[in-house]
Each structure stands twice: as structure tokens, then as C-alpha cells.
JSON list of C-alpha atoms in Angstrom, two decimals:
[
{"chain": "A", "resi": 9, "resn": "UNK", "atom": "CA", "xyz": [3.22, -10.47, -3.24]},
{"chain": "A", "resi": 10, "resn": "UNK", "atom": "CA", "xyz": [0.07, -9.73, -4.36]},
{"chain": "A", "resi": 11, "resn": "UNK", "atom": "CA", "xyz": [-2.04, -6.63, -4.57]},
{"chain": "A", "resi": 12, "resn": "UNK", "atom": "CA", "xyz": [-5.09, -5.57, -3.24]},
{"chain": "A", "resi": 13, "resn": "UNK", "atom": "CA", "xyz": [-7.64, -4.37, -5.43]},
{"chain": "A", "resi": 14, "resn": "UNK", "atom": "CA", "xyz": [-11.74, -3.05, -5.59]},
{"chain": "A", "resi": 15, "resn": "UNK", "atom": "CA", "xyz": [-13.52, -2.70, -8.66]},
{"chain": "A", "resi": 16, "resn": "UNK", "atom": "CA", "xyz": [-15.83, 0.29, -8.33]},
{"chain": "A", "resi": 17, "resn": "UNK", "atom": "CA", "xyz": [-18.87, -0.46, -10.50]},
{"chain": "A", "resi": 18, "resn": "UNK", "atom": "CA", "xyz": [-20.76, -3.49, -10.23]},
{"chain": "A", "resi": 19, "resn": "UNK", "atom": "CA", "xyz": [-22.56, -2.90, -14.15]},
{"chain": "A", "resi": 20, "resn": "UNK", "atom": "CA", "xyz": [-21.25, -4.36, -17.48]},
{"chain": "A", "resi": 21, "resn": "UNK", "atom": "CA", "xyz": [-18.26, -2.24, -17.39]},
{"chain": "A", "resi": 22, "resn": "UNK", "atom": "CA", "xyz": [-17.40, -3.27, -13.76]},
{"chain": "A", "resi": 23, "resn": "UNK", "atom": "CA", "xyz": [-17.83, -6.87, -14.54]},
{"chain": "A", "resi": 24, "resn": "UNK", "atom": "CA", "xyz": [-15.76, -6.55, -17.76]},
{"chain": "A", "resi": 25, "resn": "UNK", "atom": "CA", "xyz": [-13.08, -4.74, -15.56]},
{"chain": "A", "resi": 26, "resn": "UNK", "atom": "CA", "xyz": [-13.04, -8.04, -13.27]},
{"chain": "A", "resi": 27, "resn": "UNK", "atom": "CA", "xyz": [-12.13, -10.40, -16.59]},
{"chain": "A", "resi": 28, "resn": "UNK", "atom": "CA", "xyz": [-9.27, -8.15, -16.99]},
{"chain": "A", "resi": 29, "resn": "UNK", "atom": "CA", "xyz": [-8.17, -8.62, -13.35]},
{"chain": "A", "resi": 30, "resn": "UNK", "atom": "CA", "xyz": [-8.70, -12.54, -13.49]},
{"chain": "A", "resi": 31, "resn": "UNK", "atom": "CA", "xyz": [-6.93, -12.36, -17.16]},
{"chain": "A", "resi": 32, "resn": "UNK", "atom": "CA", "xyz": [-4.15, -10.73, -15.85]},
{"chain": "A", "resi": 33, "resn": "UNK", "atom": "CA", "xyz": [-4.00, -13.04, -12.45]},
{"chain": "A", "resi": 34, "resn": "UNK", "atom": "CA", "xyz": [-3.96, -16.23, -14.82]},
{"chain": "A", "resi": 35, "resn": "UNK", "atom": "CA", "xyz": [-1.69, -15.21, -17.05]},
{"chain": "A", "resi": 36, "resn": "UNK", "atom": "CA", "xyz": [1.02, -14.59, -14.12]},
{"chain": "A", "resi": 37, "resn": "UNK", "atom": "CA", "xyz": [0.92, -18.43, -14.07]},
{"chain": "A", "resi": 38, "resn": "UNK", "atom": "CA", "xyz": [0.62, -19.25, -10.23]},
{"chain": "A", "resi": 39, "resn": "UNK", "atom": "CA", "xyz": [2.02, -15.91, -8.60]},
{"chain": "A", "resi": 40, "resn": "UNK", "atom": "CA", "xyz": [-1.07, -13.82, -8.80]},
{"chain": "A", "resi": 41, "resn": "UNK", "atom": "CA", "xyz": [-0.08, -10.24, -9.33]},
{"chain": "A", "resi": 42, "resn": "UNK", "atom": "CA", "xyz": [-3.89, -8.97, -8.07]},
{"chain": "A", "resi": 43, "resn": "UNK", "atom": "CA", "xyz": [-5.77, -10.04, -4.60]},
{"chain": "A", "resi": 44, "resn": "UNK", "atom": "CA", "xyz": [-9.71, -8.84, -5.60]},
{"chain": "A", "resi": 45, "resn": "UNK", "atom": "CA", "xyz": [-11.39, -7.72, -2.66]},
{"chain": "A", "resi": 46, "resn": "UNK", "atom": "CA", "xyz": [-14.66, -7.00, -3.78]},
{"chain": "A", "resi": 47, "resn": "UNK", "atom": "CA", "xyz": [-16.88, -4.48, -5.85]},
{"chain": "A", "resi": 48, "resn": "UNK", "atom": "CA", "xyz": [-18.71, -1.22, -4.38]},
{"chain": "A", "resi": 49, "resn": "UNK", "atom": "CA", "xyz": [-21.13, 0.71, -5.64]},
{"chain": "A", "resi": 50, "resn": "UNK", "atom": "CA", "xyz": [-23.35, 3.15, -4.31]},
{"chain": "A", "resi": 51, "resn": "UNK", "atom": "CA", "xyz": [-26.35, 2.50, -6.07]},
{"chain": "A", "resi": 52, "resn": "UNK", "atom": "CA", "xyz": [-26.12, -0.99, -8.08]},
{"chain": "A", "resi": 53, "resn": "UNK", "atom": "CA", "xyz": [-29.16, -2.74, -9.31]},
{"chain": "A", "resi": 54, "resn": "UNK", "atom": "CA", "xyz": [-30.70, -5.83, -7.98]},
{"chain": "A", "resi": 55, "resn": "UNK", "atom": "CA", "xyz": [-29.83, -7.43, -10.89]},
{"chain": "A", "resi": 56, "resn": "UNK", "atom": "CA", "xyz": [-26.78, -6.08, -11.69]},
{"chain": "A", "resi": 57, "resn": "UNK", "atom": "CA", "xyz": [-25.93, -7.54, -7.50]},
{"chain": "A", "resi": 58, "resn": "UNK", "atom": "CA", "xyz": [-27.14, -11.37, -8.79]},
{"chain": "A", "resi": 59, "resn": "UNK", "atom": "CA", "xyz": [-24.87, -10.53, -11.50]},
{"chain": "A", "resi": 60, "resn": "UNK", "atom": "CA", "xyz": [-21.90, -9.95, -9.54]},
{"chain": "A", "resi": 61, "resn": "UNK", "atom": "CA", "xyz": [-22.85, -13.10, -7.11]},
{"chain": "A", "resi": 62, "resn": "UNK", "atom": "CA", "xyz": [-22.58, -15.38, -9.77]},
{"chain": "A", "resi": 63, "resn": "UNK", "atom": "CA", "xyz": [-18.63, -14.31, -9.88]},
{"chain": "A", "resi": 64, "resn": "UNK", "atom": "CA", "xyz": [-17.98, -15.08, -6.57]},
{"chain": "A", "resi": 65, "resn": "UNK", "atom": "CA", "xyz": [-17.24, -11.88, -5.65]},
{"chain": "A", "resi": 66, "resn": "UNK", "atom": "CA", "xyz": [-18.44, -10.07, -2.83]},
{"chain": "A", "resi": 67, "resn": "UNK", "atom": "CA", "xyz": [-20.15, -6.60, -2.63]},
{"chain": "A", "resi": 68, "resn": "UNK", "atom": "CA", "xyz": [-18.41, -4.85, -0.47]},
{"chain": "A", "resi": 69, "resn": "UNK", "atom": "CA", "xyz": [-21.29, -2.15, 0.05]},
{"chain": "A", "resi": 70, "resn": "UNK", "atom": "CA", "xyz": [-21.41, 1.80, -1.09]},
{"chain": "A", "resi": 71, "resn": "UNK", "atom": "CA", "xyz": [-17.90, 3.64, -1.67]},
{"chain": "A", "resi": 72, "resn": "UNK", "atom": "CA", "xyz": [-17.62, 4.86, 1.73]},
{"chain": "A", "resi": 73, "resn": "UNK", "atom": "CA", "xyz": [-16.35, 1.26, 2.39]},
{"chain": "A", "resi": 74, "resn": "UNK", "atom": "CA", "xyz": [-13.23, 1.99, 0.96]},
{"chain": "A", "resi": 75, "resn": "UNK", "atom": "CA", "xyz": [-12.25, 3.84, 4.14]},
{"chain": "A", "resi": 76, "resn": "UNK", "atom": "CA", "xyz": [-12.05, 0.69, 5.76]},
{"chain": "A", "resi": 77, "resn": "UNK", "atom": "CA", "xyz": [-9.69, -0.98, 3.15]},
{"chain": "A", "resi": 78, "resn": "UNK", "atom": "CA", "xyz": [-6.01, -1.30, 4.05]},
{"chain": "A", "resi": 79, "resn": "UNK", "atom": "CA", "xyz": [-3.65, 1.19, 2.72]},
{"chain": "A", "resi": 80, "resn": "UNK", "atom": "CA", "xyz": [-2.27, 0.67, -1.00]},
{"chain": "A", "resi": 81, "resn": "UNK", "atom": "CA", "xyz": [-5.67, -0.98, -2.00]},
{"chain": "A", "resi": 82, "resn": "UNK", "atom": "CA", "xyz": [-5.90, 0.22, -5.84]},
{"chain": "A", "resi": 83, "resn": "UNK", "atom": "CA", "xyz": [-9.14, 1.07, -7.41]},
{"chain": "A", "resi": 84, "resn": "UNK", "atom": "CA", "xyz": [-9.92, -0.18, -10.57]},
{"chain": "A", "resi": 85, "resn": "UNK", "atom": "CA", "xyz": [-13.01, 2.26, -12.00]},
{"chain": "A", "resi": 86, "resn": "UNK", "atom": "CA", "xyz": [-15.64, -0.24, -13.91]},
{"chain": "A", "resi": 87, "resn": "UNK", "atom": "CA", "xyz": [-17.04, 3.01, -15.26]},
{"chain": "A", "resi": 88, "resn": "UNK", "atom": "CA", "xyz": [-17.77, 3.38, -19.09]},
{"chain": "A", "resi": 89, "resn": "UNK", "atom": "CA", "xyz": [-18.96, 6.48, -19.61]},
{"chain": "A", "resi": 90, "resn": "UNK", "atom": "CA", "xyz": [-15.82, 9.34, -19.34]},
{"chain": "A", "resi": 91, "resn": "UNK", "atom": "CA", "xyz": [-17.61, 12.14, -17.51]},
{"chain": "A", "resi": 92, "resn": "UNK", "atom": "CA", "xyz": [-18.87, 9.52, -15.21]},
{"chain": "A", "resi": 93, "resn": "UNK", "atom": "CA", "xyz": [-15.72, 8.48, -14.51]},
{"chain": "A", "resi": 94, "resn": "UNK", "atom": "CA", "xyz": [-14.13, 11.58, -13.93]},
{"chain": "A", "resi": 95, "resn": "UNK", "atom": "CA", "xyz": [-17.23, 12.48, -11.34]},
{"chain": "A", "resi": 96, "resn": "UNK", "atom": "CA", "xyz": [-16.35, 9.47, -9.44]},
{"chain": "A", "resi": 97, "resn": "UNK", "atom": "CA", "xyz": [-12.61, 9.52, -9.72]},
{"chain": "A", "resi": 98, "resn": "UNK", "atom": "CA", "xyz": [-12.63, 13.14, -8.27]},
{"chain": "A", "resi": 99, "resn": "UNK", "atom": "CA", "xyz": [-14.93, 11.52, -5.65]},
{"chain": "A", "resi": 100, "resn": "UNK", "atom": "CA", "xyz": [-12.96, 9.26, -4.53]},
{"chain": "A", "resi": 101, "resn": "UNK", "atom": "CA", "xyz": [-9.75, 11.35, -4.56]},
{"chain": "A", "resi": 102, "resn": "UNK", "atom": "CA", "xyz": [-10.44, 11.93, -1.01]},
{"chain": "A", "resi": 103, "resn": "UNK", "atom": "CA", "xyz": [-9.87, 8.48, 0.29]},
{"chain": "A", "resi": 104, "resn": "UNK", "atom": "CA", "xyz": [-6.36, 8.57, -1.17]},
{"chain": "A", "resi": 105, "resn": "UNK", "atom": "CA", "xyz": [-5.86, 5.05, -2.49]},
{"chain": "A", "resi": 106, "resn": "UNK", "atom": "CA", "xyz": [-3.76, 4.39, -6.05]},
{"chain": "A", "resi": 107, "resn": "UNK", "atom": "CA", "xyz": [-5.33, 3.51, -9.39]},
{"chain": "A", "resi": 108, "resn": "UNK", "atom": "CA", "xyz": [-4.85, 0.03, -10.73]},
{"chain": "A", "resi": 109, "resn": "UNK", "atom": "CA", "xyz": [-3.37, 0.03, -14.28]},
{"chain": "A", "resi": 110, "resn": "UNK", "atom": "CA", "xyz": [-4.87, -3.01, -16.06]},
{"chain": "A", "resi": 111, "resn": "UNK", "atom": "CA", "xyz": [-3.48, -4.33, -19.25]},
{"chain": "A", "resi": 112, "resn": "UNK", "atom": "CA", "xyz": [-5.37, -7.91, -20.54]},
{"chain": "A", "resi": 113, "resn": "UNK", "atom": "CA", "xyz": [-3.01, -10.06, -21.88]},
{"chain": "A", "resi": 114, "resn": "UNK", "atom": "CA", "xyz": [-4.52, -10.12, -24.91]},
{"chain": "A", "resi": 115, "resn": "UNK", "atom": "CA", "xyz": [-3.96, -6.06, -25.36]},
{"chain": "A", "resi": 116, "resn": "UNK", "atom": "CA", "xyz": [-0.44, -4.93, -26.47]},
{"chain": "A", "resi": 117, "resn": "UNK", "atom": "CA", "xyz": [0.71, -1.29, -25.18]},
{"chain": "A", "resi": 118, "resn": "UNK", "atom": "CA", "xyz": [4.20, -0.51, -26.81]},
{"chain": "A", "resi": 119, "resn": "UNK", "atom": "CA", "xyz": [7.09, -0.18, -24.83]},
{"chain": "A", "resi": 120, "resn": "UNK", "atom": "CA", "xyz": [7.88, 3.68, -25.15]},
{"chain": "A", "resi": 121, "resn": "UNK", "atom": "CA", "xyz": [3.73, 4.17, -24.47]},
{"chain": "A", "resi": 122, "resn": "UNK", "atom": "CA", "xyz": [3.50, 6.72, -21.04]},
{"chain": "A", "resi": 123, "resn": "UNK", "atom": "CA", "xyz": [0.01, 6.64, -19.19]},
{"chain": "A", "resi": 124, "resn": "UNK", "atom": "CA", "xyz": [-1.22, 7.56, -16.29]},
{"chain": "A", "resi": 125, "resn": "UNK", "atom": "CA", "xyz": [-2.82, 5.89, -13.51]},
{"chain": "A", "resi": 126, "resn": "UNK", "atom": "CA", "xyz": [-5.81, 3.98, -13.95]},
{"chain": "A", "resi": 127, "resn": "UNK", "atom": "CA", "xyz": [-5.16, 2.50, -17.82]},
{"chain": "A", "resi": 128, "resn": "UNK", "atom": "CA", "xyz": [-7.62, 0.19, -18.43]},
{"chain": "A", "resi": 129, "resn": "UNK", "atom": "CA", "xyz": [-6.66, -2.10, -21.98]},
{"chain": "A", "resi": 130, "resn": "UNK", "atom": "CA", "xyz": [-9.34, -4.40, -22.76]},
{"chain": "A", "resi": 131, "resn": "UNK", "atom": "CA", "xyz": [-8.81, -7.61, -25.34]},
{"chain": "A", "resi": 132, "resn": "UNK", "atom": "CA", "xyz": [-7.17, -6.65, -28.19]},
{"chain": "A", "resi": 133, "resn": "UNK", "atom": "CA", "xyz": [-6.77, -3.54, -27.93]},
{"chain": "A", "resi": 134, "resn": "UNK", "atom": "CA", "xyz": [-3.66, -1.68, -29.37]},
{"chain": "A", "resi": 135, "resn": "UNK", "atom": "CA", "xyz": [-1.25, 1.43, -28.20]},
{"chain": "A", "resi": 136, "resn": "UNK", "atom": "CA", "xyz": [1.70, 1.48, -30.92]},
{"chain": "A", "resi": 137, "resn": "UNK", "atom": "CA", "xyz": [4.44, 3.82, -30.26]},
{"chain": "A", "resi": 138, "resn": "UNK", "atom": "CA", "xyz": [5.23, 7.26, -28.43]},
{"chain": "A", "resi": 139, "resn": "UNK", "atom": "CA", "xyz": [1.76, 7.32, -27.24]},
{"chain": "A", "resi": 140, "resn": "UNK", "atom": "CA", "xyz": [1.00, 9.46, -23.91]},
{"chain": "A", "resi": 141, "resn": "UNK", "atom": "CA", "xyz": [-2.06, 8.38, -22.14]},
{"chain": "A", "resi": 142, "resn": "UNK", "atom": "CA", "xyz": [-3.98, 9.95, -19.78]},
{"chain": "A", "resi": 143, "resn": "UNK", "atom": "CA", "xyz": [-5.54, 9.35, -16.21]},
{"chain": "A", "resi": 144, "resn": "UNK", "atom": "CA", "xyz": [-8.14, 6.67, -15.92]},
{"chain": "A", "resi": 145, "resn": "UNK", "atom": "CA", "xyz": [-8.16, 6.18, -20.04]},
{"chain": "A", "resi": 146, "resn": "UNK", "atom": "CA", "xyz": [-10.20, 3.12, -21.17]},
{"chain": "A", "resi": 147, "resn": "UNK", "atom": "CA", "xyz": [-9.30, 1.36, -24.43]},
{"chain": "A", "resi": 148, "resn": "UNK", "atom": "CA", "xyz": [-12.27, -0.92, -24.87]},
{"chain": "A", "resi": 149, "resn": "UNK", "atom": "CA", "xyz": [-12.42, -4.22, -27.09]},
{"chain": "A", "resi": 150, "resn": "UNK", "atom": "CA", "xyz": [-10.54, -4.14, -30.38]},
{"chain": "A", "resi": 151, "resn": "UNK", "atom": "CA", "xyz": [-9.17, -0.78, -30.03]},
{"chain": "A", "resi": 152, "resn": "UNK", "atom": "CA", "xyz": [-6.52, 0.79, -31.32]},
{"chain": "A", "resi": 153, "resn": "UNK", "atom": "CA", "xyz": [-4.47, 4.21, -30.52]},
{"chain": "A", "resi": 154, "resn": "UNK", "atom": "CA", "xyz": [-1.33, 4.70, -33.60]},
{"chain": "A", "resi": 155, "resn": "UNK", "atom": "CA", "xyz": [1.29, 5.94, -33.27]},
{"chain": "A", "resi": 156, "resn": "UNK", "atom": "CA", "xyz": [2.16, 9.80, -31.59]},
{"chain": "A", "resi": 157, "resn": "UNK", "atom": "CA", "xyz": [-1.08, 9.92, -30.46]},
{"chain": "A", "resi": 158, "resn": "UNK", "atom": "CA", "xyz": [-1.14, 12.29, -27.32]},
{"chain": "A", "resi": 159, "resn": "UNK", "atom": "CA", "xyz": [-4.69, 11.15, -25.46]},
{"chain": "A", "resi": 160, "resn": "UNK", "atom": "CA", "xyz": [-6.30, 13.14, -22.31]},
{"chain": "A", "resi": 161, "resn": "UNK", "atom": "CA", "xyz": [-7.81, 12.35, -18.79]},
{"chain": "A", "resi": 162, "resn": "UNK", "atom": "CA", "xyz": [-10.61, 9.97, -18.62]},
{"chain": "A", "resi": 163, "resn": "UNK", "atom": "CA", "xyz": [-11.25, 9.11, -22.15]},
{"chain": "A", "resi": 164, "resn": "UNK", "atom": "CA", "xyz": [-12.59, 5.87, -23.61]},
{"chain": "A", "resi": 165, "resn": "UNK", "atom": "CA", "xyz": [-12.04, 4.35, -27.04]},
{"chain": "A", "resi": 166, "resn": "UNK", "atom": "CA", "xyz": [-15.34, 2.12, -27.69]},
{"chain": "A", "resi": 167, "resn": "UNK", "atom": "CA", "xyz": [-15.20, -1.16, -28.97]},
{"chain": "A", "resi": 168, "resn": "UNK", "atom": "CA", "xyz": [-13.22, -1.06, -32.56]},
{"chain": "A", "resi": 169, "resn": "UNK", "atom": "CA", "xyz": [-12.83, 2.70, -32.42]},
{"chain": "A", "resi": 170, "resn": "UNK", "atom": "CA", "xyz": [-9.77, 3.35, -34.31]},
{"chain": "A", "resi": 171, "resn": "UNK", "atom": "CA", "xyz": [-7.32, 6.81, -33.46]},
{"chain": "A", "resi": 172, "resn": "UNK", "atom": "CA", "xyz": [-5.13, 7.11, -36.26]},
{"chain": "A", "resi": 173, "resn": "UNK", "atom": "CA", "xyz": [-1.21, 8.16, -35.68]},
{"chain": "A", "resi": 174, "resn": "UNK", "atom": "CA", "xyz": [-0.31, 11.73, -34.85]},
{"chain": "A", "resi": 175, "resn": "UNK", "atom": "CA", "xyz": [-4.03, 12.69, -33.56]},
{"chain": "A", "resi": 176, "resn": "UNK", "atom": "CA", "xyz": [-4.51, 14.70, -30.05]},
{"chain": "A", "resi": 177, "resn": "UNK", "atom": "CA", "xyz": [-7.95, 13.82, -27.81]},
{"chain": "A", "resi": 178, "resn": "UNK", "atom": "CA", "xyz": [-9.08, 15.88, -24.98]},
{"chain": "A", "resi": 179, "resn": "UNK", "atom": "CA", "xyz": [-9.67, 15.41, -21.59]},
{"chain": "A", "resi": 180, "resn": "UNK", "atom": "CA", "xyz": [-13.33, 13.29, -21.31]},
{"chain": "A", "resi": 181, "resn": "UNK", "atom": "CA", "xyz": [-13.23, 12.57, -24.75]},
{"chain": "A", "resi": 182, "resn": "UNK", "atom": "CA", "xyz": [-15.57, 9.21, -26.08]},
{"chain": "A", "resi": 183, "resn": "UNK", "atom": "CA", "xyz": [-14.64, 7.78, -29.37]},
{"chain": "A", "resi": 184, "resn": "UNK", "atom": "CA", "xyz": [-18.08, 5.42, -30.04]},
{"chain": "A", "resi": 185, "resn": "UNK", "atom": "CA", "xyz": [-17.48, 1.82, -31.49]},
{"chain": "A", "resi": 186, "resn": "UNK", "atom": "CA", "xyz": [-16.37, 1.14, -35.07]},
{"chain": "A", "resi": 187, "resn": "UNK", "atom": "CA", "xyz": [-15.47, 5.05, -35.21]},
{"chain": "A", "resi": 188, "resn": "UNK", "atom": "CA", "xyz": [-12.13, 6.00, -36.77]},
{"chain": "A", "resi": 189, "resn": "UNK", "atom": "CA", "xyz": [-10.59, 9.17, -36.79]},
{"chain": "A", "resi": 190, "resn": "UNK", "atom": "CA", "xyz": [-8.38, 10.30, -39.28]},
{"chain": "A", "resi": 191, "resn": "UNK", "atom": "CA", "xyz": [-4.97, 11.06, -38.92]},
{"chain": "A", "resi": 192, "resn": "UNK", "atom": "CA", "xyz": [-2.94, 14.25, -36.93]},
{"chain": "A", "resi": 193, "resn": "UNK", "atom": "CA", "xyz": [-6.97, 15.72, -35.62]},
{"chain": "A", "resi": 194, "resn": "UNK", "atom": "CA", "xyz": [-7.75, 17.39, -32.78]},
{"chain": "A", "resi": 195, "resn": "UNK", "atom": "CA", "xyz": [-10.30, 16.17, -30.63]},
{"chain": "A", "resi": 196, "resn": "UNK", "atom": "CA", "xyz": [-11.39, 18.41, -28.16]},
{"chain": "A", "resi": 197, "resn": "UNK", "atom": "CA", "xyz": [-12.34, 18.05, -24.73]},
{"chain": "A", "resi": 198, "resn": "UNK", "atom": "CA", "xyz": [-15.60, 16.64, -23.64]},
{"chain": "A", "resi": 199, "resn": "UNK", "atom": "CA", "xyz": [-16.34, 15.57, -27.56]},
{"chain": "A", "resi": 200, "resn": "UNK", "atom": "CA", "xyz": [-18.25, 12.81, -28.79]},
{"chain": "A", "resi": 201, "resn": "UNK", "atom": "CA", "xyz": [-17.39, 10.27, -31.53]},
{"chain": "A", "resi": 202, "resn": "UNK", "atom": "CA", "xyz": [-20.66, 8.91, -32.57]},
{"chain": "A", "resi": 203, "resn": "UNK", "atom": "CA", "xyz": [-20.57, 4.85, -33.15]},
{"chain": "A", "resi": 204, "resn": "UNK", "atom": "CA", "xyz": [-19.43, 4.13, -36.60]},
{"chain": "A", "resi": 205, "resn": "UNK", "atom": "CA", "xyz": [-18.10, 8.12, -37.49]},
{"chain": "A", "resi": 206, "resn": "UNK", "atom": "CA", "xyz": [-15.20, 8.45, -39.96]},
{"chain": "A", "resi": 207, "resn": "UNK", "atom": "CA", "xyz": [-13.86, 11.94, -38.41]},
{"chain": "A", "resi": 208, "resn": "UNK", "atom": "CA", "xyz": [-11.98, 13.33, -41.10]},
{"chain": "A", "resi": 209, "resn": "UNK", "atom": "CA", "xyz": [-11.79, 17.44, -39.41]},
{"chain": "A", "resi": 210, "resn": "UNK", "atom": "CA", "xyz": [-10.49, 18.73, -36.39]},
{"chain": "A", "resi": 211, "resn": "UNK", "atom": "CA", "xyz": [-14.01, 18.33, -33.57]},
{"chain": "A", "resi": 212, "resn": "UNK", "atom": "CA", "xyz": [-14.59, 21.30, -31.18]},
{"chain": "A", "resi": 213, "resn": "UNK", "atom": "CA", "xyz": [-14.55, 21.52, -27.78]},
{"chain": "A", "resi": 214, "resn": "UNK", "atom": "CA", "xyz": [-17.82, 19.56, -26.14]},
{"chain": "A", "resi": 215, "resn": "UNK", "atom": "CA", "xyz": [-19.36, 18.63, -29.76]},
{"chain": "A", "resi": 216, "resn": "UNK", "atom": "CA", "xyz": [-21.40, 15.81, -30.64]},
{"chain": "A", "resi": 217, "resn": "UNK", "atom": "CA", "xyz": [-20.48, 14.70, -34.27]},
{"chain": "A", "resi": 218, "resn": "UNK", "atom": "CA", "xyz": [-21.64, 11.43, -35.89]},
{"chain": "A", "resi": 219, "resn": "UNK", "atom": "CA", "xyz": [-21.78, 10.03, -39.70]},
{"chain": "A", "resi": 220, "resn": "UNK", "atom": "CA", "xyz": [-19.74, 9.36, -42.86]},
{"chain": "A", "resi": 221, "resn": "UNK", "atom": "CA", "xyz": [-18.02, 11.96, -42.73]},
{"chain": "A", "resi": 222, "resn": "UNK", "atom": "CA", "xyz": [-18.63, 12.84, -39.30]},
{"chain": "A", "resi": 223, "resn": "UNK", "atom": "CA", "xyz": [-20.56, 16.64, -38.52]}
]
């Protein structure tokens, strides 16, 4: 039996978050483990809406349509940016419906891995072992998390971004693409990774810290 599930976003990220859904349904080879119902959005663009149309997928309207979805629809948030997503996660708290967990096929998550609802794995991305992951984390493209990594609420791992083993991150933290960050650091919450940073100290709470090495 298939699920129900709306992607809330209709941008890039949303869109992206759709391929995983499709990847995931295809891949169950004729017993589709996801039935999409739609996107929502509350304020999408009139492109990003022709966007969407050309996937055949409807737009469902603002979030306040998600009152009218049956109960157990998941929610699957298309939103990149982590304090985003944490605005509209506690947002939508109120209507009370699960998180989808969303692992592409072509991601691998190992098998003693714990995360919480709303893991989002993109292609190729990588969780080795005796990871814990947070609520509503997003492992973008070519990611990887090694191993004993203990990762917070809502954070994203840009494309290529690379968490080396025994390293803590945050709640909200955003690791930019082609960033690495050395092993057993602390990342603290709200910090950001700038794109192509090789983070070789431990990064405050809320700092901004980019370069080779990263300050």
C-alpha cells in the first residue's frame, strides 16, 4: 500500500525533493512505496508554478491545504536553506502530519545510522556507520557524513560537503558545497560552512567561517 505524500516547496529544492520521491517509487519495481499528491507553497513564483506543471504535478495551493489532506499524509520539506526549514517545520507542526524520510537509491545510509524524521539523502550521498541524524537533515548531492558523526536538527550538507568521522554539528547547521571538515570538530549551532572551506578548528555557535583554512 502506498503512501501519501506533499512536497512543501515548489523551488529547486522542492523539485529536486520530487526526483527523490519518483527515484524511490521506480526503484520499488511496480509496488510504489509513495502516492505524490501535490506541492504547496505559500508564496511560489510564476515561474517556479510552470516549473512544477511541466512535472505533472499539481499545486495543491498555500499550506493551509494540508488541513484538508487525509490523515498519515507525510510531508516531505523541499526547503534548502536550514533555518528556513526549521521556520516552516515548526509551522506546520500544528497540522500534525508525519515527515517523509527519503533515501534515493543512489544514496547509501549504513545500517546502524539513527535519524530522525524527515531525512532527506540525495544521489550519492553517504552516511557510514554509528551516525545519529537529526530532524529534517538534508544530505545534498555527493555528500558524505563518516563515521560517529553525531549531526543536529535541520541541517544540510551541500553538494560534495564532506563531515569527516567522529565530528558533532549543531542544530541548523549548513556545511556549503565542496566544504570538508576535519575530523572529531564541533560545529556549533546555527554555523555556516562557507562553499569550498577546509574547517580544520572547532566553529562557534552562529559563526560564519569560509576559506583554506576556514576563519
Amino acid at each position: 500500500m502506498s503512501l501519501d505524500v506533499v512536497v512543501v516547496g515548489c523551488g529547486g529544492h522542492g523539485r529536486e525533493v520530487l526526483g527523490i520521491v519518483r527515484a524511490v517509487n521506480a526503484a520499488a519495481q511496480g509496488r510504489p512505496v509513495w502516492r505524490i499528491r501535490g506541492f504547496v507553497d505559500d508564496r511560489p513564483s510564476e515561474v517556479n508554478l510552470k516549473r512544477v506543471q511541466r512535472l505533472e504535478v499539481p499545486y495543491l495551493g498555500s499550506t493551509a491545504r494540508l488541513a484538508e489532506q487525509p490523515v498519515g499524509t507525510h510531508l516531505a520539506l523541499g526547503v534548502g536553506d536550514p533555518t528556513a526549514r526549521r521556520a516552516v517545520d515548526r509551522r506546520l507542526a500544528a497540522y500534525g502530519l508525519p515527515a517523509a524520510a527519503l533515501v534515493h537509491p543512489d544514496a547509501t545510509v549504513g545500517p546502524d545510522a539513527v535519524h530522525g524524521e524527515g531525512l532527506i539523502a540525495f544521489p550519492g550521498a553517504r552516511v557510514t556507520t554509528n551516525v545519529t541524524l537529526g530532524r529534517h537533515v538534508h544530505l545534498n548531492q555527493n555528500s558524505t557524513v563518516a563515521h560517529d558523526c553525531a549531526v543536529g536538527d535541520h541541517v544540510s550538507v551541500n553538494p560534495l560537503g564532506a563531515v569527516s568521522g567522529d565530528c558533532t554539528l549543531g542544530d541548523g547547521v549548513l556545511i556549503g558545497a565542496g566544504a570538508v571538515v576535519l575530523q572529531k570538530l564541533r560545529i556549533g549551532a546555527g554555523a555556516i560552512v562557507g562553499a569550498g572551506a577546509c574547517v580544520v578548528r572547532d566553529v562557534p555557535v552562529g559563526a560564519i567561517v569560509k576559506g583554506v583554512p576556514a576563519r
